[in-house]
Amino acid sequence: MSVYDRDNIFAKILRGEIPCHKVHEDEHSFAFLDIMPRALGHTLVIPKVPARNILDVSPQALCQTILTVQRVSQAAKAAFAADGITLSQFSEQAGGQVVFHLHFHVLPRFDGVALLPAHTNVESNETLAQKAAKLRAALAEIHA
Ligand code: AMP
């Protein structure tokens, strides 16, 4: 069984050691924009507790995280006038996982628009900041 690496990049984001474009935070979960978005508004949702992936996360932390996944999905659909949402979650290297802190990808989808390949589209800070502000506003509106 692989162990949780406390120095993975998302753990550093949670500790505030490296910056991110935050869209949501509560007691149990955290959401921020993916810096290499595969779709407009591509967001990552993570638990605050250390969990490597779907294979080791506690049921409680998983439930708390998936509630945030739903809220972010609803807000993203509204914020970007998306036609749908794709969720993805990769566990272990063979499963496509690159960062070893559990995360769900929330990918707003538009009719006829394919996802960009992973790790190819590096978004500017300015654009990410604009998208994060839109998402935060939509979250506040939906869950006021
Ligand atoms: P994966 O582990 O395959 O699910 O992918 C990890 C995701 O994290 C990729 O989509 C990366 O673009 C994204 N990513 C990597 N570093 C950062 C970062 N510092 N801030 C936001 N997203 C990141």
PDB file of C-alpha atoms and ligand atoms in Angstrom:
ATOM      1  CA  MET A   1       0.000   0.000   0.000  1.00  0.00           C
ATOM      2  CA  SER A   2       1.461   3.380  -0.995  1.00  0.00           C
ATOM      3  CA  VAL A   3       1.694   6.013   1.692  1.00  0.00           C
ATOM      4  CA  TYR A   4       0.484   9.605   1.673  1.00  0.00           C
ATOM      5  CA  ASP A   5       3.243  12.091   0.807  1.00  0.00           C
ATOM      6  CA  ARG A   6       2.749  15.198   2.967  1.00  0.00           C
ATOM      7  CA  ASP A   7       4.817  17.234   0.533  1.00  0.00           C
ATOM      8  CA  ASN A   8       2.605  16.680  -2.516  1.00  0.00           C
ATOM      9  CA  ILE A   9       1.620  19.894  -4.267  1.00  0.00           C
ATOM     10  CA  PHE A  10      -2.017  19.894  -3.106  1.00  0.00           C
ATOM     11  CA  ALA A  11      -0.934  19.426   0.524  1.00  0.00           C
ATOM     12  CA  LYS A  12       1.263  22.501   0.045  1.00  0.00           C
ATOM     13  CA  ILE A  13      -1.712  24.412  -1.383  1.00  0.00           C
ATOM     14  CA  LEU A  14      -3.808  23.401   1.640  1.00  0.00           C
ATOM     15  CA  ARG A  15      -1.068  24.642   3.970  1.00  0.00           C
ATOM     16  CA  GLY A  16      -0.871  27.921   2.042  1.00  0.00           C
ATOM     17  CA  GLU A  17       2.723  27.261   1.047  1.00  0.00           C
ATOM     18  CA  ILE A  18       2.023  27.741  -2.642  1.00  0.00           C
ATOM     19  CA  PRO A  19      -0.674  29.920  -4.233  1.00  0.00           C
ATOM     20  CA  CYS A  20      -3.839  28.787  -5.940  1.00  0.00           C
ATOM     21  CA  HIS A  21      -7.025  30.250  -7.360  1.00  0.00           C
ATOM     22  CA  LYS A  22      -9.424  29.232  -4.592  1.00  0.00           C
ATOM     23  CA  VAL A  23     -13.110  28.973  -5.339  1.00  0.00           C
ATOM     24  CA  HIS A  24     -14.406  27.338  -2.142  1.00  0.00           C
ATOM     25  CA  GLU A  25     -13.288  26.329   1.334  1.00  0.00           C
ATOM     26  CA  ASP A  26     -15.148  24.815   4.244  1.00  0.00           C
ATOM     27  CA  GLU A  27     -14.214  22.775   7.306  1.00  0.00           C
ATOM     28  CA  HIS A  28     -13.709  19.594   5.319  1.00  0.00           C
ATOM     29  CA  SER A  29     -13.007  20.446   1.692  1.00  0.00           C
ATOM     30  CA  PHE A  30     -11.257  22.884  -0.609  1.00  0.00           C
ATOM     31  CA  ALA A  31     -11.715  23.747  -4.295  1.00  0.00           C
ATOM     32  CA  PHE A  32      -9.427  25.612  -6.674  1.00  0.00           C
ATOM     33  CA  LEU A  33      -8.853  26.003 -10.385  1.00  0.00           C
ATOM     34  CA  ASP A  34      -6.671  23.583 -12.313  1.00  0.00           C
ATOM     35  CA  ILE A  35      -3.717  25.563 -13.712  1.00  0.00           C
ATOM     36  CA  MET A  36      -3.739  23.458 -16.890  1.00  0.00           C
ATOM     37  CA  PRO A  37      -7.460  23.376 -17.620  1.00  0.00           C
ATOM     38  CA  ARG A  38      -8.866  20.756 -19.943  1.00  0.00           C
ATOM     39  CA  ALA A  39     -12.106  22.743 -20.159  1.00  0.00           C
ATOM     40  CA  LEU A  40     -13.327  26.248 -19.377  1.00  0.00           C
ATOM     41  CA  GLY A  41     -13.587  26.510 -15.578  1.00  0.00           C
ATOM     42  CA  HIS A  42     -11.835  23.183 -14.851  1.00  0.00           C
ATOM     43  CA  THR A  43     -11.868  22.943 -11.038  1.00  0.00           C
ATOM     44  CA  LEU A  44     -10.322  20.532  -8.543  1.00  0.00           C
ATOM     45  CA  VAL A  45     -12.081  19.549  -5.316  1.00  0.00           C
ATOM     46  CA  ILE A  46     -10.064  17.984  -2.508  1.00  0.00           C
ATOM     47  CA  PRO A  47     -10.577  16.834   1.077  1.00  0.00           C
ATOM     48  CA  LYS A  48      -8.625  18.650   3.766  1.00  0.00           C
ATOM     49  CA  VAL A  49      -7.592  15.417   5.446  1.00  0.00           C
ATOM     50  CA  PRO A  50      -4.591  13.569   4.024  1.00  0.00           C
ATOM     51  CA  ALA A  51      -5.853  10.998   1.539  1.00  0.00           C
ATOM     52  CA  ARG A  52      -3.860   9.683  -1.377  1.00  0.00           C
ATOM     53  CA  ASN A  53      -6.842   8.806  -3.560  1.00  0.00           C
ATOM     54  CA  ILE A  54     -10.185   6.981  -3.656  1.00  0.00           C
ATOM     55  CA  LEU A  55      -8.532   3.833  -2.303  1.00  0.00           C
ATOM     56  CA  ASP A  56      -7.561   5.166   1.121  1.00  0.00           C
ATOM     57  CA  VAL A  57      -9.910   8.080   1.848  1.00  0.00           C
ATOM     58  CA  SER A  58     -12.278   7.576   4.790  1.00  0.00           C
ATOM     59  CA  PRO A  59     -15.983   7.249   3.922  1.00  0.00           C
ATOM     60  CA  GLN A  60     -16.692  10.395   5.962  1.00  0.00           C
ATOM     61  CA  ALA A  61     -14.115  12.522   4.149  1.00  0.00           C
ATOM     62  CA  LEU A  62     -15.279  11.137   0.824  1.00  0.00           C
ATOM     63  CA  CYS A  63     -18.889  12.096   1.554  1.00  0.00           C
ATOM     64  CA  GLN A  64     -17.908  15.594   2.650  1.00  0.00           C
ATOM     65  CA  THR A  65     -15.795  16.038  -0.478  1.00  0.00           C
ATOM     66  CA  ILE A  66     -18.438  14.769  -2.883  1.00  0.00           C
ATOM     67  CA  LEU A  67     -20.971  17.230  -1.456  1.00  0.00           C
ATOM     68  CA  THR A  68     -18.590  19.999  -2.448  1.00  0.00           C
ATOM     69  CA  VAL A  69     -18.117  18.367  -5.854  1.00  0.00           C
ATOM     70  CA  GLN A  70     -21.866  18.649  -6.384  1.00  0.00           C
ATOM     71  CA  ARG A  71     -21.982  22.293  -5.282  1.00  0.00           C
ATOM     72  CA  VAL A  72     -19.040  23.251  -7.466  1.00  0.00           C
ATOM     73  CA  SER A  73     -20.597  21.386 -10.404  1.00  0.00           C
ATOM     74  CA  GLN A  74     -23.860  23.287 -10.016  1.00  0.00           C
ATOM     75  CA  ALA A  75     -22.033  26.604  -9.702  1.00  0.00           C
ATOM     76  CA  ALA A  76     -19.743  25.869 -12.662  1.00  0.00           C
ATOM     77  CA  LYS A  77     -22.676  24.997 -14.907  1.00  0.00           C
ATOM     78  CA  ALA A  78     -24.308  28.298 -13.999  1.00  0.00           C
ATOM     79  CA  ALA A  79     -21.157  30.439 -14.051  1.00  0.00           C
ATOM     80  CA  PHE A  80     -20.008  29.322 -17.492  1.00  0.00           C
ATOM     81  CA  ALA A  81     -23.409  28.534 -19.024  1.00  0.00           C
ATOM     82  CA  ALA A  82     -22.184  24.977 -19.567  1.00  0.00           C
ATOM     83  CA  ASP A  83     -24.344  22.301 -21.181  1.00  0.00           C
ATOM     84  CA  GLY A  84     -23.092  19.604 -18.823  1.00  0.00           C
ATOM     85  CA  ILE A  85     -20.397  18.511 -16.393  1.00  0.00           C
ATOM     86  CA  THR A  86     -17.838  15.709 -16.572  1.00  0.00           C
ATOM     87  CA  LEU A  87     -16.299  14.452 -13.323  1.00  0.00           C
ATOM     88  CA  SER A  88     -13.050  12.518 -13.279  1.00  0.00           C
ATOM     89  CA  GLN A  89     -10.911  11.031 -10.547  1.00  0.00           C
ATOM     90  CA  PHE A  90      -7.690   9.092 -11.078  1.00  0.00           C
ATOM     91  CA  SER A  91      -6.176   6.732  -8.513  1.00  0.00           C
ATOM     92  CA  GLU A  92      -2.542   5.609  -8.603  1.00  0.00           C
ATOM     93  CA  GLN A  93      -0.148   5.997 -11.490  1.00  0.00           C
ATOM     94  CA  ALA A  94      -1.746   3.194 -13.496  1.00  0.00           C
ATOM     95  CA  GLY A  95      -5.067   4.986 -13.085  1.00  0.00           C
ATOM     96  CA  GLY A  96      -3.648   8.211 -14.496  1.00  0.00           C
ATOM     97  CA  GLN A  97      -2.995   9.976 -11.177  1.00  0.00           C
ATOM     98  CA  VAL A  98      -0.173  12.529 -11.176  1.00  0.00           C
ATOM     99  CA  VAL A  99      -0.751  14.398  -7.894  1.00  0.00           C
ATOM    100  CA  PHE A 100      -1.169  12.069  -4.934  1.00  0.00           C
ATOM    101  CA  HIS A 101      -3.742  13.888  -2.829  1.00  0.00           C
ATOM    102  CA  LEU A 102      -7.303  12.793  -3.625  1.00  0.00           C
ATOM    103  CA  HIS A 103      -8.965  15.173  -6.067  1.00  0.00           C
ATOM    104  CA  PHE A 104     -12.027  15.275  -8.245  1.00  0.00           C
ATOM    105  CA  HIS A 105     -11.884  17.116 -11.549  1.00  0.00           C
ATOM    106  CA  VAL A 106     -15.022  19.150 -12.275  1.00  0.00           C
ATOM    107  CA  LEU A 107     -15.069  19.809 -16.020  1.00  0.00           C
ATOM    108  CA  PRO A 108     -17.758  22.075 -17.479  1.00  0.00           C
ATOM    109  CA  ARG A 109     -18.757  20.732 -20.904  1.00  0.00           C
ATOM    110  CA  PHE A 110     -20.201  22.378 -23.989  1.00  0.00           C
ATOM    111  CA  ASP A 111     -22.050  20.658 -26.782  1.00  0.00           C
ATOM    112  CA  GLY A 112     -19.622  19.620 -29.506  1.00  0.00           C
ATOM    113  CA  VAL A 113     -16.479  20.742 -27.597  1.00  0.00           C
ATOM    114  CA  ALA A 114     -13.927  18.046 -26.753  1.00  0.00           C
ATOM    115  CA  LEU A 115     -11.763  18.105 -23.627  1.00  0.00           C
ATOM    116  CA  LEU A 116      -8.230  19.384 -24.211  1.00  0.00           C
ATOM    117  CA  PRO A 117      -5.445  16.861 -23.609  1.00  0.00           C
ATOM    118  CA  ALA A 118      -4.196  16.781 -19.995  1.00  0.00           C
ATOM    119  CA  HIS A 119      -1.223  18.942 -18.967  1.00  0.00           C
ATOM    120  CA  THR A 120      -1.049  20.918 -22.225  1.00  0.00           C
ATOM    121  CA  ASN A 121      -3.033  24.128 -21.777  1.00  0.00           C
ATOM    122  CA  VAL A 122      -1.254  26.441 -19.319  1.00  0.00           C
ATOM    123  CA  GLU A 123      -3.708  29.201 -18.394  1.00  0.00           C
ATOM    124  CA  SER A 124      -2.601  32.724 -17.465  1.00  0.00           C
ATOM    125  CA  ASN A 125      -2.964  33.884 -13.872  1.00  0.00           C
ATOM    126  CA  GLU A 126      -5.217  36.707 -15.001  1.00  0.00           C
ATOM    127  CA  THR A 127      -7.620  34.361 -16.782  1.00  0.00           C
ATOM    128  CA  LEU A 128      -7.636  31.942 -13.851  1.00  0.00           C
ATOM    129  CA  ALA A 129      -8.387  34.806 -11.457  1.00  0.00           C
ATOM    130  CA  GLN A 130     -11.344  35.888 -13.615  1.00  0.00           C
ATOM    131  CA  LYS A 131     -12.733  32.347 -13.765  1.00  0.00           C
ATOM    132  CA  ALA A 132     -12.303  31.843 -10.021  1.00  0.00           C
ATOM    133  CA  ALA A 133     -14.185  35.075  -9.295  1.00  0.00           C
ATOM    134  CA  LYS A 134     -17.050  33.937 -11.546  1.00  0.00           C
ATOM    135  CA  LEU A 135     -17.239  30.599  -9.799  1.00  0.00           C
ATOM    136  CA  ARG A 136     -17.138  32.125  -6.322  1.00  0.00           C
ATOM    137  CA  ALA A 137     -19.978  34.462  -7.295  1.00  0.00           C
ATOM    138  CA  ALA A 138     -22.045  31.568  -8.657  1.00  0.00           C
ATOM    139  CA  LEU A 139     -21.406  29.507  -5.518  1.00  0.00           C
ATOM    140  CA  ALA A 140     -22.513  32.397  -3.345  1.00  0.00           C
ATOM    141  CA  GLU A 141     -25.660  32.892  -5.409  1.00  0.00           C
ATOM    142  CA  ILE A 142     -26.653  29.227  -5.578  1.00  0.00           C
ATOM    143  CA  HIS A 143     -26.013  28.516  -1.930  1.00  0.00           C
ATOM    144  CA  ALA A 144     -27.048  31.813  -0.348  1.00  0.00           C
TER     145      ALA A 144
HETATM  146  P1  AMP B   1      -4.225  13.965 -11.953  1.00  0.00           P
HETATM  147  O1  AMP B   1      -3.398  13.627 -10.732  1.00  0.00           O
HETATM  148  O2  AMP B   1      -3.837  13.166 -13.165  1.00  0.00           O
HETATM  149  O3  AMP B   1      -5.694  13.856 -11.689  1.00  0.00           O
HETATM  150  O4  AMP B   1      -3.921  15.433 -12.374  1.00  0.00           O
HETATM  151  C1  AMP B   1      -3.479  16.436 -11.507  1.00  0.00           C
HETATM  152  C2  AMP B   1      -4.034  17.756 -11.975  1.00  0.00           C
HETATM  153  O5  AMP B   1      -3.490  18.766 -11.148  1.00  0.00           O
HETATM  154  C3  AMP B   1      -3.693  18.140 -13.421  1.00  0.00           C
HETATM  155  O6  AMP B   1      -4.911  18.410 -14.111  1.00  0.00           O
HETATM  156  C4  AMP B   1      -2.831  19.378 -13.286  1.00  0.00           C
HETATM  157  O7  AMP B   1      -3.066  20.309 -14.317  1.00  0.00           O
HETATM  158  C5  AMP B   1      -3.254  19.907 -11.932  1.00  0.00           C
HETATM  159  N1  AMP B   1      -2.256  20.686 -11.232  1.00  0.00           N
HETATM  160  C6  AMP B   1      -0.958  20.393 -11.038  1.00  0.00           C
HETATM  161  N2  AMP B   1      -0.355  21.331 -10.293  1.00  0.00           N
HETATM  162  C7  AMP B   1      -1.317  22.232  -9.970  1.00  0.00           C
HETATM  163  C8  AMP B   1      -1.333  23.441  -9.207  1.00  0.00           C
HETATM  164  N3  AMP B   1      -0.227  23.913  -8.609  1.00  0.00           N
HETATM  165  N4  AMP B   1      -2.497  24.113  -9.102  1.00  0.00           N
HETATM  166  C9  AMP B   1      -3.603  23.668  -9.710  1.00  0.00           C
HETATM  167  N5  AMP B   1      -3.655  22.537 -10.436  1.00  0.00           N
HETATM  168  C10 AMP B   1      -2.524  21.826 -10.570  1.00  0.00           C
END
